Backbone as a ProteinNet text record, in pm:
[ID]
protein_1_A
[PRIMARY]
XXXXXXXXXXXXXXXXXXXXXXXXXXXXXXXXXXXXXXXXXXXXXXXXXXXXXXXXXXXXXXXXXXXXXXXXXXXXXXXXXXXXXXXXXXXXXXXXXXXXXXXXXXXXXXXXXXXXXXXXXXXXXXXXXXXXXXXXXXXXXXXXXXXXXXXXXXXXXXXXXXXXXXXXXXXXXXXXXXXXXXXXXXXXXXXXXXXXXXXXXXXXXXXXXXXXXXXXXXXXXXXXXXXXXXXXXXXXXXXXXXXXXXXXXXXXXXXXXXXXXXXXXX
[TERTIARY]
94.6	13.1	82.2	196.7	326.9	363.1	334.4	404.4	271.3	176.5	118.5	-36.7	-90.1	-230.9	-318	-389.6	-493.5	-657.5	-688.2	-872.2	-954.6	-1039.1	-1112.6	-1213.2	-1342.5	-1449	-1550.8	-1627.8	-1618.5	-1819	-1906	-2004.8	-2043.5	-2087.5	-2164.8	-2285.9	-2353.7	-2468.4	-2440.2	-2298.2	-2237.7	-2265	-2257.6	-2240.5	-2063.8	-2032.6	-1899.6	-1832.7	-1866.4	-1732.7	-1733.6	-1788.1	-1750.2	-1701.3	-1695.2	-1670.2	-1544.1	-1450.3	-1375.2	-1249.7	-1345.5	-1261.7	-1208.2	-1319.9	-1252.9	-1159	-1119.5	-1091.8	-934.2	-852.4	-773.9	-768.9	-784.2	-793.5	-703.1	-794.5	-751.1	-591.9	-627.2	-488.2	-340.4	-343.7	-262.7	-208.1	-311.7	-283.3	-437.4	-485.2	-606.7	-686.8	-701.9	-822.4	-950.5	-1020.8	-1140.4	-1277.1	-1383.9	-1511.4	-1613.2	-1700.9	-1819.7	-1909.4	-2020.7	-2069.9	-2258.1	-2371.4	-2455.1	-2521.9	-2601.6	-2654	-2588.8	-2566.4	-2475.2	-2536.1	-2604.7	-2631.5	-2528.9	-2526.7	-2538.3	-2346.6	-2282.7	-2220.7	-2086.2	-2121.2	-2067.6	-2012.4	-2057.4	-2000.8	-1887.1	-1972.3	-1846.3	-1675.2	-1693.3	-1631.3	-1531.9	-1565.9	-1513.6	-1450.7	-1490.5	-1458.3	-1312.3	-1297.6	-1214	-1062.5	-1128.3	-1054.1	-944.6	-1040.9	-995.9	-945.5	-923.2	-837.1	-752.1	-681	-599.9	-531.1	-428.1	-338.4	-217.9	-328.8	-230.1	-292.5	-405.1	-525.7	-566.8	-572.9	-645.5	-791.5	-888.5	-986.1	-1057.3	-1218.3	-1299.4	-1428.6	-1434.2	-1531.8	-1687.4	-1808.9	-1869.9	-2049.2	-2075.4	-2128.8	-2295.1	-2425.4	-2547.3	-2581.7	-2654.5	-2720.2	-2805.8	-2909.9	-3033.3	-3017	-2978.8	-2906.9	-3064.4	-3200.5	-3328.6	-3344.3	-3305.5	-3371.2	-3359	-3450.6	-3417.1	-3363.3	-3322.8	-3281.8	-3108.8	-3100.9	-2938.3	-2861.9	-2932.6	-2866.5	-2813.1	-2929	-2887.2	-2751.6	-2729.6	-2601.1	-2499.6	-2506.7	-2422.6	-2391.3	-2437.7	-2437	-2328.2	-2387	-2357.1	-2234.3	-2179.2	-1998.2	-1938.1	-2049.2	-1958.1	-1853.9	-1985.6	-1866.2	-1839.4	-1821	-1716.6	-1614.8	-1579.1	-1471.4	-1430.6	-1488.5	-1474.9	-1373	-1469.6	-1385.2	-1290.9	-1230.2	-1097.8	-987.1	-1064	-1010.5	-945.5	-1088.4	-1052.9	-1086.7	-1085.6	-1098	-1006.4	-940.8	-856.2	-894.2	-989.9	-1065.4	-1198.8	-1284.9	-1411.5	-1402.7	-1473.6	-1523.7	-1705.7	-1739.6	-1929.4	-1956.6	-1951.7	-1957.7	-2162.9	-2183.4	-2302.7	-2429.5	-2466.5	-2575.5	-2696.5	-2810.2	-2917.4	-2980.8	-2955.9	-3016.7	-3120.5	-3218.1	-3327.7	-3314.4	-3463.1	-3466.5	-3454.6	-3455.9	-3457.2	-3627.1	-3638.7	-3754.5	-3822.3	-3894.1	-3914.8	-3978.9	-3887.6	-3932.2	-4071.9	-4149	-4291.8	-4434	-4334.7	-4392.9	-4304.4	-4195.4	-4149.6	-4261.3	-4245.3	-4330.8	-4267.8	-4387.6	-4309.4	-4209.9	-4311.9	-4236.8	-4063.8	-4049.4	-3950.6	-3823.7	-3906.3	-3825.9	-3776	-3822.6	-3761	-3675	-3680.1	-3581	-3472.9	-3446	-3379.9	-3256	-3345	-3333.1	-3252.7	-3316.4	-3246.3	-3157.5	-3124.3	-3016.9	-2890.9	-2944.9	-2810.6	-2757.8	-2871.2	-2798	-2842.4	-2947.3	-2972.8	-2869	-2865.3	-2774	-2613.5	-2598.4	-2431.5	-2419.7	-2524.1	-2556.2	-2485.1	-2597.3	-2587.4	-2432.3	-2393.2	-2237.4	-2168	-2152.2	-2054.4	-2030.6	-2107.1	-2128	-2059.1	-2127.5	-2052.9	-1951	-1887.1	-1767	-1677.4	-1685.8	-1602.9	-1616	-1711.9	-1746.8	-1581.5	-1584.3	-1507.4	-1367.1	-1351.3	-1237.3	-1159.4	-1260.3	-1246.8	-1213.8	-1227.4	-1198.3	-1111.6	-1084.1	-966.7	-801.3	-842.6	-762.6	-655.8	-603	-553.3	-646.6	-710	-805.8	-878.7	-802	-886	-920.2	-959.6	-970.8	-1135.8	-1200.6	-1270.8	-1350.3	-1361.3	-1433	-1548	-1592.8	-1815.5	-1714.6	-1802.2	-1816.5	-1913.6	-1905.9	-2073.2	-2046.6	-2147.2	-2125.1	-2142	-2041.9	-2083.5	-2229.6	-2295	-2492.4	-2499.8	-2397.4	-2386.9	-2309.4	-2257.3	-2162.2	-2222.6	-2206.8	-2229.1	-2214.4	-2142.6	-2170	-2210.7	-2206.6	-2237.4	-2417.7	-2499.4	-2675.9	-2680.2	-2780	-2903.2	-3004.4	-3093.9	-3256	-3305.5	-3428	-3452.6	-3402.9	-3284.4	-3255.6	-3223	-3326.1	-3326.5	-3293.3	-3397.1	-3381.4	-3231.3	-3182.2	-3052.8	-2938.3	-2916	-2858.8	-2865.1	-2949.5	-2936.7	-2903.1	-2909.7	-2858.6	-2702.3	-2637.4	-2508.1	-2455.1	-2497.4	-2473.9	-2519.8	-2605.3	-2578.5	-2449.2	-2385	-2273.3	-2176.9	-2164.7	-2085	-2040.3	-2151.7	-2150.1	-2177.1	-2161.9	-2140.7	-2039	-1900.8	-1786.9	-1737.9	-1775.8	-1683	-1744.5	-1850.9	-1873.8	-1812.6	-1844.9	-1804.3	-1658.4	-1532.5	-1401.1	-1380.3	-1445.6	-1440.1	-1450.7	-1552.5	-1587.9	-1478.6	-1431.9	-1398.1	-1224.2	-1173.6	-992.2	-975.6	-1067.8	-944.8	-949.1	-969.3	-984	-898	-808.5	-727.8	-815.5	-925.6	-1032.5	-1039.3	-1004.1	-1004.3	-1121.5	-1160.4	-1353.3	-1298.5	-1340.6	-1320.5	-1441.3	-1437.1	-1526.7	-1443.3	-1500.1	-1474.5	-1662.9	-1633.9	-1730.9	-1692.4	-1757.8	-1694.7	-1804.9	-1698.3	-1809.7	-1886.4	-1945.2	-2090.6	-2015.7	-2086.2	-1970.8	-2129.7	-2098.9	-2237	-2324.6	-2296.8	-2401.3	-2502.8	-2451.2	-2519.3	-2654.6	-2726.6	-2881.5	-2865	-2770.9	-2790	-2791.1	-2670.2	-2644.6	-2745.9	-2750.2	-2879	-2965.5	-3033.3	-3181	-3119.8	-3020.6	-3027.1	-2947.9	-2961.6	-2932.1	-2777.2	-2755.4	-2579.8	-2545	-2616.1	-2520.8	-2550.3	-2616.2	-2550.3	-2437.8	-2441.2	-2354.8	-2222.6	-2218	-2068.8	-2024.8	-2118	-2076.7	-2034.5	-2082.9	-2058.3	-1959.5	-1879.9	-1769.1	-1685.8	-1637	-1497.6	-1524.3	-1676.8	-1664.5	-1768.1	-1778.3	-1822.8	-1731.4	-1658.8	-1585.7	-1373.2	-1362.7	-1218	-1142	-1100.6	-1050.1	-1090.9	-1178.1	-1235.5	-1306.8	-1347.3	-1363.9	-1443.5	-1497	-1623.8	-1576.5	-1590.5	-1511.9	-1487.5	-1412	-1324.4	-1393	-1442.7	-1531.2	-1424.8	-1336.2	-1245.2	-1134.6	-1065.9	-936.7	-924.9	-1084.6	-1035.2	-1061.8	-1134.6	-1134.8	-1062.3	-1034.7	-968.1	-768.2	-702.1	-577.7	-612.7	-755.7	-791.3	-803.6	-922.2	-950.2	-790	-730	-626.8	-523.9	-533.1	-455.8	-508.6	-663.2	-755.7	-716.8	-696.7	-692.6	-534.4	-474.6	-288.2	-271.7	-126.3	-114.7	-13.7	-30.1	-1.8	-74.2	-206.1	-314.8	-324.6	-230	-303.4	-298.7	-257.4	-301.2	-429.2	-515.4	-612.4	-737.1	-790.3	-977.8	-1030.9	-1171.8	-1283.7	-1275.4	-1158.1	-1233.3	-1336.2	-1371.7	-1418.4	-1275.9	-1270.6	-1164.1	-1301.1	-1266.8	-1379.3	-1247.9	-1274.8	-1247.3	-1378.7	-1291	-1494.5	-1418.1	-1287.4	-1249.5	-1254.7	-1333.4	-1342.4	-1471.8	-1580.5	-1737.6	-1800.4	-1769.3	-1820.6	-1788.6	-1704.7	-1677.3	-1701.1	-1752.9	-1814.2	-2001.4	-2014.1	-2192.5	-2243.4	-2245.4	-2372.4	-2377.2	-2219.3	-2163.4	-2267.5	-2207.7	-2270.7	-2412.7	-2486.9	-2640.6	-2651	-2653.7	-2644.2	-2605.5	-2473.8	-2525.9	-2620.5	-2596	-2710.5	-2848.4
-145	25.9	153.3	116.7	223.1	271.7	259.6	271.3	378.8	424.3	477.2	485.5	502.8	435.4	510.2	409.9	476.1	451.4	556.5	618.2	549.3	478.2	336.1	333.8	408.8	393.9	248.6	176.9	12	22	13.5	-27.3	-135.2	-176.9	-303.2	-371.4	-465.9	-527.7	-657	-693.2	-767.6	-901.4	-882.5	-1032.4	-1128.9	-1227.7	-1283.8	-1183.3	-1155.6	-1089.2	-989	-804.1	-713.3	-738.6	-822.6	-858.7	-864.6	-1010.7	-1027.7	-951.9	-829.2	-744.4	-666	-581.8	-520.6	-547.6	-705.2	-754.5	-746.5	-769.6	-763.8	-648.9	-508.9	-368.5	-353	-402.9	-330.8	-441.2	-537.7	-650.3	-575.3	-486.7	-430.2	-236.7	-249.5	-117.5	-12.1	-12.3	82.5	102.8	272.3	283.2	231	161.7	142.6	195.4	237.1	266.7	223.5	130	13.8	149.4	119.3	214	111.4	88.8	6.1	-19.1	-117.2	-148.2	-109.7	-2.7	16.9	-100.1	-143.4	-280	-357.3	-419.9	-543.4	-521.6	-397.6	-415.2	-381.3	-322.7	-289.4	-395.1	-540	-643.8	-683.8	-678.4	-724.5	-619.7	-527.7	-429.7	-490.6	-497.1	-489	-692.1	-747.9	-868.1	-852	-818	-756.1	-673.1	-592.4	-516.5	-615.1	-747.5	-788.3	-934.9	-966.4	-1061.3	-1041.2	-854.7	-850.5	-784.9	-857.3	-738.2	-598.6	-521.1	-371.4	-310.3	-332.4	-302.2	-177.8	-97.6	64.5	3.6	50.6	48.5	22.8	-49	36.8	80.2	154.2	242.6	204.2	238.8	235.2	382.5	369.3	474.4	399.7	474.9	394.1	480.9	397.2	446.7	300.7	351.1	278.9	314.5	224	209.5	185.2	207.4	238.8	389.2	444.5	587.9	651.1	763.4	822.1	953.8	1003.1	1111.4	1123.5	1246.9	1225.4	1259.3	1396.7	1430.8	1334.6	1296.1	1141.7	1088.4	1042.9	1004.1	1111.3	1208.2	1331	1330.8	1349.9	1313.7	1220.5	1082.7	984.8	948.9	1015.6	986.7	1115	1294.8	1355.3	1310.3	1255.7	1130	1087.3	987.7	856.4	1002.2	1082	1129.9	1203.7	1249.7	1307.4	1259.9	1144.1	1007.8	993.1	983.8	915.5	1034.7	1195.5	1277.9	1267	1245.3	1233.8	1101.2	1117.8	1001.1	956.3	883.8	846.4	731.2	677.5	524.5	498.9	484.1	419	321.4	201.4	96.7	21.8	-15.3	-42.3	-137.2	-186.3	-400.7	-403.1	-258.4	-310.3	-346.3	-458.2	-487.5	-589.3	-570.2	-665.5	-731.3	-843.3	-932.6	-973.6	-1018.9	-1095.2	-1243.5	-1355.3	-1473.1	-1403.1	-1484.4	-1450.5	-1507	-1427.9	-1338.9	-1378	-1416.9	-1401	-1219.1	-1159.8	-972.5	-986.4	-1075.7	-1055.1	-1007.1	-1122.2	-1151.4	-1049.9	-994.5	-924.8	-807.1	-759.9	-691.2	-556.4	-435.6	-278.5	-280.3	-310	-292.4	-341	-453.4	-535.4	-482.7	-435.1	-382.4	-265.8	-188.3	-37.7	-50.9	-164.6	-192.3	-273.6	-300.6	-329.7	-248.7	-150	-16.7	38.9	124.7	228.1	147.5	34.2	28.6	8.6	-73.7	-113.2	-5	99.8	187.1	353.4	374.6	508.5	557.1	428.1	475.4	431.1	414.5	414.9	569.8	557.3	769	826.3	836.6	922.2	917.2	794.2	763.6	803.2	729.5	818.9	994.9	1034.2	1225.6	1248.2	1188.3	1253.3	1242.1	1127.8	1086.8	1147.8	1185.6	1235.7	1379.9	1465.3	1548.6	1631.5	1523.9	1503.6	1525.2	1389.5	1425.8	1519.9	1564.1	1726.4	1847.4	1819.6	1942.6	1918.6	1800.8	1749.2	1826.2	1810.5	1803	1703.2	1609.8	1501.5	1347.8	1407.9	1289.1	1159.2	1052.3	952	756.3	703	572.2	511	526.5	472.3	305.4	243.8	76.2	44	0.3	-118.5	-205	-310.1	-456.9	-500.8	-558.2	-551.6	-724.8	-763.9	-861.9	-939.4	-1057.4	-1083	-1095.3	-1094.9	-1068.2	-911.5	-830	-710.8	-722.8	-823	-787.7	-847.7	-886.6	-952.9	-1071.7	-1131.4	-1326.9	-1398.6	-1286.6	-1323.9	-1355.9	-1369.2	-1352.4	-1458.9	-1442.5	-1540.4	-1543.5	-1625.4	-1603.9	-1548.8	-1444.7	-1423.1	-1286.5	-1202.2	-1130.7	-1047	-1007.4	-893.9	-715.5	-708.3	-593.8	-549.5	-678.9	-669.3	-687.8	-689.6	-785	-610.6	-532.3	-440	-338.1	-327.4	-219.8	-268.6	-375.1	-387.1	-370.9	-366.9	-296	-141.1	-100.9	81.8	82.8	24.4	31.2	29.9	-42.8	-78.3	50.3	101.8	211.2	352.3	346.9	443.7	505.9	360.2	404.9	431.7	405	438.4	602.9	686.5	810.1	898.6	805.5	915.3	889.6	799.7	802.9	900.4	935.4	1031.6	1216.8	1233.8	1357.1	1395.1	1298.7	1278.7	1297	1237.6	1225.1	1342.5	1473.4	1576.4	1612.3	1514.9	1557.8	1463.8	1370	1268	1195.5	1178.2	1053.8	921.4	834.3	740.5	600.3	601.3	480.3	360	248.2	134.3	37.5	-70	-187.1	-328.5	-429.4	-569.5	-608.9	-692.9	-764.8	-915.4	-945.3	-1099	-1213	-1325.3	-1485.6	-1460	-1567	-1652.4	-1710.1	-1761.6	-1851.7	-1917	-2047.3	-2161.1	-2051.9	-1966.7	-1945.6	-1813.6	-1770.2	-1675.2	-1738.2	-1654.8	-1737.4	-1794.5	-1816.2	-1898.4	-1982	-2011.4	-2198.1	-2186.3	-2150.8	-2225.6	-2253.6	-2178.3	-2184.3	-2331.4	-2352.3	-2505.5	-2600	-2627	-2686.3	-2699	-2659.5	-2676.3	-2770.7	-2908	-3010.5	-3040.2	-3027.5	-3027.5	-2923.3	-2807.2	-2722.2	-2749.9	-2817.1	-2862.4	-2962.4	-3118.4	-3172.9	-3141.2	-3042.4	-3009.4	-2940.8	-2864.3	-2751.5	-2828.5	-2888.3	-2920.2	-2971.9	-2934.5	-2963.5	-2823.7	-2718.9	-2592.9	-2476.6	-2462	-2358.8	-2411.8	-2329.8	-2304.5	-2378.3	-2307	-2306.9	-2439.9	-2465.7	-2604.2	-2560.9	-2428.3	-2425.5	-2289.5	-2268.7	-2102	-2020.2	-1896.2	-1791.1	-1834.4	-1792	-1777.2	-1682	-1626.8	-1525.4	-1449.8	-1523.7	-1471.2	-1450.9	-1471.7	-1470.9	-1414.9	-1440.1	-1391.6	-1243.3	-1174.9	-1067.7	-958.7	-937.4	-858	-799	-884.8	-899.3	-754.1	-755.5	-676	-512.2	-562.3	-454.2	-351.7	-446.2	-356.4	-304.8	-379.9	-321.5	-178.6	-128.1	-44.3	33.3	40.7	148.5	211.8	116.5	202.1	262.2	297	364.9	303.2	209.5	107.2	96.2	127.3	128	278.4	381.8	530.1	552.5	450.3	518.8	417.3	406.2	253.5	388.2	365.7	435.1	401.7	411.3	320.1	198.9	115.6	-25.8	-110.5	-146.8	-324.3	-447	-449.9	-662.7	-729.9	-805	-960	-1083.9	-1098.3	-1201.5	-1283	-1385.3	-1472.1	-1606.9	-1649.3	-1743.8	-1826.2	-1716.3	-1688.7	-1774.5	-1780.6	-1831.3	-1749.7	-1616.3	-1589.1	-1590.1	-1668.3	-1706.4	-1822.8	-1920.7	-2034.9	-2036.8	-1899.2	-1900.6	-2000.1	-2034.7	-2065	-2226.8	-2255.2	-2371.6	-2425.2	-2320.2	-2344.9	-2398.6	-2334.5	-2307.4	-2476.1	-2498.3	-2624.5	-2739.4	-2735.3	-2857.2	-2818.7	-2663.5	-2669.3	-2643.1
-5.6	21.7	9.1	-2	-24.6	96.8	178.4	291.8	395.8	342.2	396.6	436.6	516.3	637.8	506.6	430.7	339.6	436.9	410.7	472	384.7	399.1	295.3	399.3	303.1	326.9	237.9	330.9	289.6	317.3	236.9	243.5	286.8	353.9	320.2	407.5	364.9	422.3	468.2	544.1	557.6	608.5	477.7	394.1	408.6	375.2	385	295.7	159	72.8	173.2	200	211.9	383	433.4	555.6	569.5	424.3	424.4	387.3	265.8	227.3	331.4	410.8	532.1	606	668.2	687	651.7	528.8	466.1	422.6	406.2	420.1	539.5	695	834.8	808.3	797.5	794.7	711.3	613.8	552.9	639.2	711.4	749.3	759.2	694.3	632.6	774	751.4	857.7	768	788.5	766.1	892.3	777.8	811.6	799.2	836.9	765.7	757.2	628.4	613.6	617.7	684.6	643.1	741.3	797.5	903.9	1041.7	1095	1267.1	1283.1	1384.9	1484.4	1452.2	1317.3	1304.7	1248.9	1208.4	1166.3	1258	1372.8	1505.3	1530.2	1506.2	1543	1497.9	1373	1226	1291	1265.2	1301.7	1438.4	1547	1660.9	1649.4	1523.6	1525.4	1473.3	1351.3	1288.5	1399.5	1476.4	1519.6	1616.2	1677	1839.4	1733	1613.8	1564.4	1503.8	1480.1	1406.6	1526.1	1576.8	1693.9	1623	1704.9	1647.8	1557.4	1510.8	1398.6	1442.6	1372.1	1378.9	1417.2	1453.7	1496.6	1447.3	1372.3	1233.9	1294.7	1250.8	1305.6	1181.3	1260.3	1180.1	1181.6	1022.9	1050.5	921.1	1034.5	987.8	897.7	795.7	685.6	673.1	611.3	532.1	361.7	293.7	166.6	70.6	130.3	81.5	42.9	110.6	133.7	56.7	-16.8	-203.3	-127.6	-55.7	-36.7	-16.7	-136.1	-142.2	-2.2	72.2	154.1	292.3	265.7	394.9	375.7	271	214.5	213	166.9	208.8	306.2	446.1	563.6	640.9	598.1	606.7	608	453.6	438.5	462.6	509.7	588.1	715	765.5	930.3	920.1	857	806.4	759.9	660.5	647.9	745.4	814.5	963.9	1080.3	1052.9	1217	1097.2	983	954	913.8	913.4	859.7	722.3	618.1	476.1	453.2	302.5	231.5	132.3	121.8	3.4	-59.6	-11.3	-129.1	-18.3	-174.5	-175.8	-185.5	-107.8	-161.6	-171.3	-280.5	-255.4	-255.4	-143.6	-151.7	-126.8	-121.5	-35.5	-151.2	-235.2	-290.8	-245.2	-309.6	-295.2	-414.1	-428.9	-520	-507.4	-426.5	-359.4	-425.2	-425.4	-469.9	-654.3	-700.8	-904.3	-890.1	-1005.3	-995.8	-1161.9	-1207.4	-1361.7	-1372.6	-1463.8	-1426.7	-1476.9	-1529.5	-1524.6	-1416.4	-1285.3	-1206.9	-1053.6	-1152.5	-1029.9	-955.6	-834.8	-794.2	-777.1	-795.4	-826.6	-692.1	-579.2	-446.6	-441.3	-502.6	-498.8	-631.5	-692.6	-795.3	-773.7	-700.9	-637	-526.3	-471.6	-355.8	-423	-593.2	-566	-636.1	-761.3	-762.2	-680.7	-547.8	-520.5	-435.9	-415.5	-341.2	-427.7	-511.3	-636.4	-681.4	-759.2	-862.8	-804.8	-705.3	-644	-532.6	-476.6	-316.6	-411.4	-485.1	-548.8	-605.9	-649.6	-755.3	-663.4	-559.8	-463.5	-346.1	-346.4	-287	-328.8	-471.9	-547.3	-549.7	-560.7	-559.8	-380.9	-355.5	-226.8	-194.4	-218.3	-195.1	-277.8	-404	-503.4	-422.2	-412.2	-347.9	-252	-190.6	-86.6	-116	-246.9	-282.9	-393.6	-422.4	-512.2	-417.8	-320.7	-224.8	-130	-153.2	-75.8	-163.4	-291.9	-385.9	-425.6	-304.3	-339.5	-430.3	-475.6	-519.3	-440.2	-524.5	-484	-557.8	-513.5	-579.7	-533.1	-647.2	-597.8	-671.7	-646.3	-639.1	-626.4	-767.7	-721.5	-756	-622.4	-604.3	-686.4	-861.2	-912.9	-919	-1076.5	-1046.9	-1220.9	-1236.5	-1401.4	-1434.4	-1358.1	-1394.4	-1486.3	-1457.3	-1509.8	-1630.7	-1680.1	-1787.8	-1891.2	-2006.2	-2141.3	-2162.6	-2050.7	-2081.7	-1981.4	-1868.9	-1725.8	-1735.4	-1779	-1763.3	-1686.2	-1629.1	-1595.6	-1601.6	-1602.4	-1602.9	-1440.8	-1435.1	-1277.4	-1219.3	-1264.1	-1233.1	-1301.8	-1389.5	-1488.6	-1439.3	-1283.1	-1234.1	-1167	-1116.6	-1051.1	-1173.8	-1240.5	-1376	-1447.2	-1426.7	-1461	-1460.3	-1309.8	-1192.4	-1232.4	-1214.3	-1181.6	-1336.8	-1471.9	-1606.7	-1575.2	-1498.1	-1526.3	-1437.5	-1319.5	-1277.8	-1350.1	-1448.7	-1528	-1576.5	-1700.5	-1745.9	-1631.8	-1519.6	-1411.6	-1385	-1385.4	-1323.3	-1465	-1589.3	-1741.1	-1706.9	-1726.9	-1710.1	-1603.3	-1492.4	-1392.2	-1393.1	-1449.2	-1532.2	-1590	-1674.1	-1729.1	-1742.4	-1638.6	-1559.1	-1422.9	-1383.1	-1218.6	-1226.1	-1361.1	-1394	-1388.9	-1391	-1357.3	-1197.8	-1123.1	-1048.5	-942.5	-1013	-981.3	-870.2	-924.1	-875.1	-966	-973.7	-1046.8	-991.4	-1090.4	-1086.7	-1125.4	-1067.2	-1122.3	-1078.4	-1135.7	-1066.9	-1080.1	-995.9	-1011.9	-988.3	-1146.2	-1148.6	-1130.3	-985.8	-940.6	-1044.8	-1022.9	-1039.3	-873.5	-957.9	-817.2	-751.4	-616.8	-539.3	-466.1	-413.3	-389.5	-299.6	-236	-157.8	-239.9	-393.7	-491.2	-514.8	-537.5	-524.2	-701.1	-756.2	-920.5	-867.1	-810.3	-750.8	-656.1	-600.5	-440.8	-558.7	-629.7	-728	-786.7	-827.2	-933.9	-838.9	-707	-577.9	-602	-459.3	-446.9	-464.5	-375.9	-459.4	-587.4	-683.9	-855.9	-868.1	-810.1	-842.4	-784.5	-725.9	-635	-716.9	-765.2	-839.4	-977.8	-1029.1	-1173	-1203.8	-1083	-1066.1	-1166.4	-1183.9	-1271.6	-1387.4	-1417.7	-1600.4	-1621.4	-1589	-1583.6	-1607.7	-1498.1	-1412.8	-1460.1	-1607.4	-1558.4	-1494.5	-1369.6	-1253	-1143.6	-1192.3	-1111.8	-984.4	-942.8	-817.9	-787.6	-730.4	-713.3	-618.8	-666	-579.6	-449.7	-425	-231.7	-206.3	-112.4	-85.8	34.4	34.5	157.2	93.5	-39.3	-36.8	-206.5	-273.8	-438.4	-414.1	-378.1	-481.3	-296.1	-238.1	-165.2	-219	-323.3	-339.6	-462.5	-552.1	-649.6	-617.4	-480.4	-433.5	-375.3	-311.8	-259.3	-346	-511.1	-582.3	-652.1	-666.4	-737.4	-641.5	-483.7	-426.2	-403.7	-392.4	-408.5	-528.1	-446.4	-596.3	-730.7	-701.9	-825.3	-921.9	-859.7	-1015.4	-1005	-1032.7	-1030	-1188.3	-1276.4	-1418.8	-1451.8	-1342.4	-1451	-1404.5	-1477.7	-1418.5	-1511.5	-1508.8	-1608.1	-1686.3	-1597.5	-1618.2	-1513.3	-1573.1	-1513.6	-1531.7	-1406.3	-1400.2	-1356.4	-1423.2	-1421.1	-1347.8	-1219.9	-1094.7	-1097.1	-1184.7	-1192.7	-1211	-1241.2	-1230.8	-1410.7	-1533.9	-1655	-1649.1	-1528.9	-1512.1	-1639.5	-1651.9	-1780.6	-1927.7	-1941.1	-2054.8	-2067.4	-2022	-2027.8	-1985.3	-1975.5	-1941.5	-1992.6	-2147.5	-2156.3	-2161.7	-2187.5	-2130.5	-2000.3	-1898.3	-1755.1	-1773.9	-1868.7	-1856.6	-1928.7	-1965.5	-2066.9	-1937.1	-1885.1	-1775.7	-1631.4	-1628.4	-1492.7	-1539.3
[MASK]
++++++++++++++++++++++++++++++++++++++++++++++++++++++++++++++++++++++++++++++++++++++++++++++++++++++++++++++++++++++++++++++++++++++++++++++++++++++++++++++++++++++++++++++++++++++++++++++++++++++++++++++++++++++++++++++++++++++++++++++++++++++++++++++++++++++++++

C-alpha cells in the first residue's frame, strides 16, 4: 500500500464478501469505516479489530440504503470523512439481489428496492465521496464491487432487475471516470464471479452445483469469498494502479466465458 495509511470507506450489507474485504484492508494497515446497518456492522468491526493485533479500530456509520434522499447519503459520507480525517478510497460492496424472479412476476416494491439499493444509493454515494475527494485536492480511488450478471456474458434468468443495475454501474464507472479524472479521482469496477451461496447456484441446487464444478468452471472451483477479491481491491485503491480508471475487471475464474456452457449443464 505504499507505506501510507489509506483511509477507506467500505459499504457493507454484512455479507461474507464485504466482511473479508474489510478484514484484508485492516490487515494491510488501512483505516476503515464500515457503512450500512449500524447495529450489525458494529459487531463485525469489533471482530475484525479483536482478531488483528495492533489493528486500527474499525469505525461504523449507519445508513439505510433504501432511502431516496441524497442529503442522507451526503451526511453519512461527511461523518465517515470526519472520523478518518479525509477519504483516500471508497469501496462500494453493498448489493441486494433478492430471490430470482421472472421479470413479469417481479412486484413493483421489490423492483424499487432493488434499484434503490443497487443503483440510486451508489449514485448518491459516488457524488458525496467525489465531492470530498475533489475538495481535498488529493484525489482518490473509487471501487464498485459488481457481478458478472451485469456483464455481457454473465447473464442468468431471474435477475433482470439486479443484472440491469449491475450493468448500469459498469456504465457509471466509465462515465464518471471520464468526468472525475480532472480531479485525480479514479473509478473502477470489479465484476465478481459466483460463489455457492449466491442465488443462482442455490436455485439450481447446491449439490448439483458442487458436483459439476470441474466440468463447467475453468479453474474448477467457485469464487472463494475470503481470498479471491481482496487482492484486486487492494491493488485498485493503491498507488500501483494510479493510471487505471474507467475499467471493469473480471474476477470470476472465467465463469463469464463459459456461461452458455454452464447453463447447458445446470
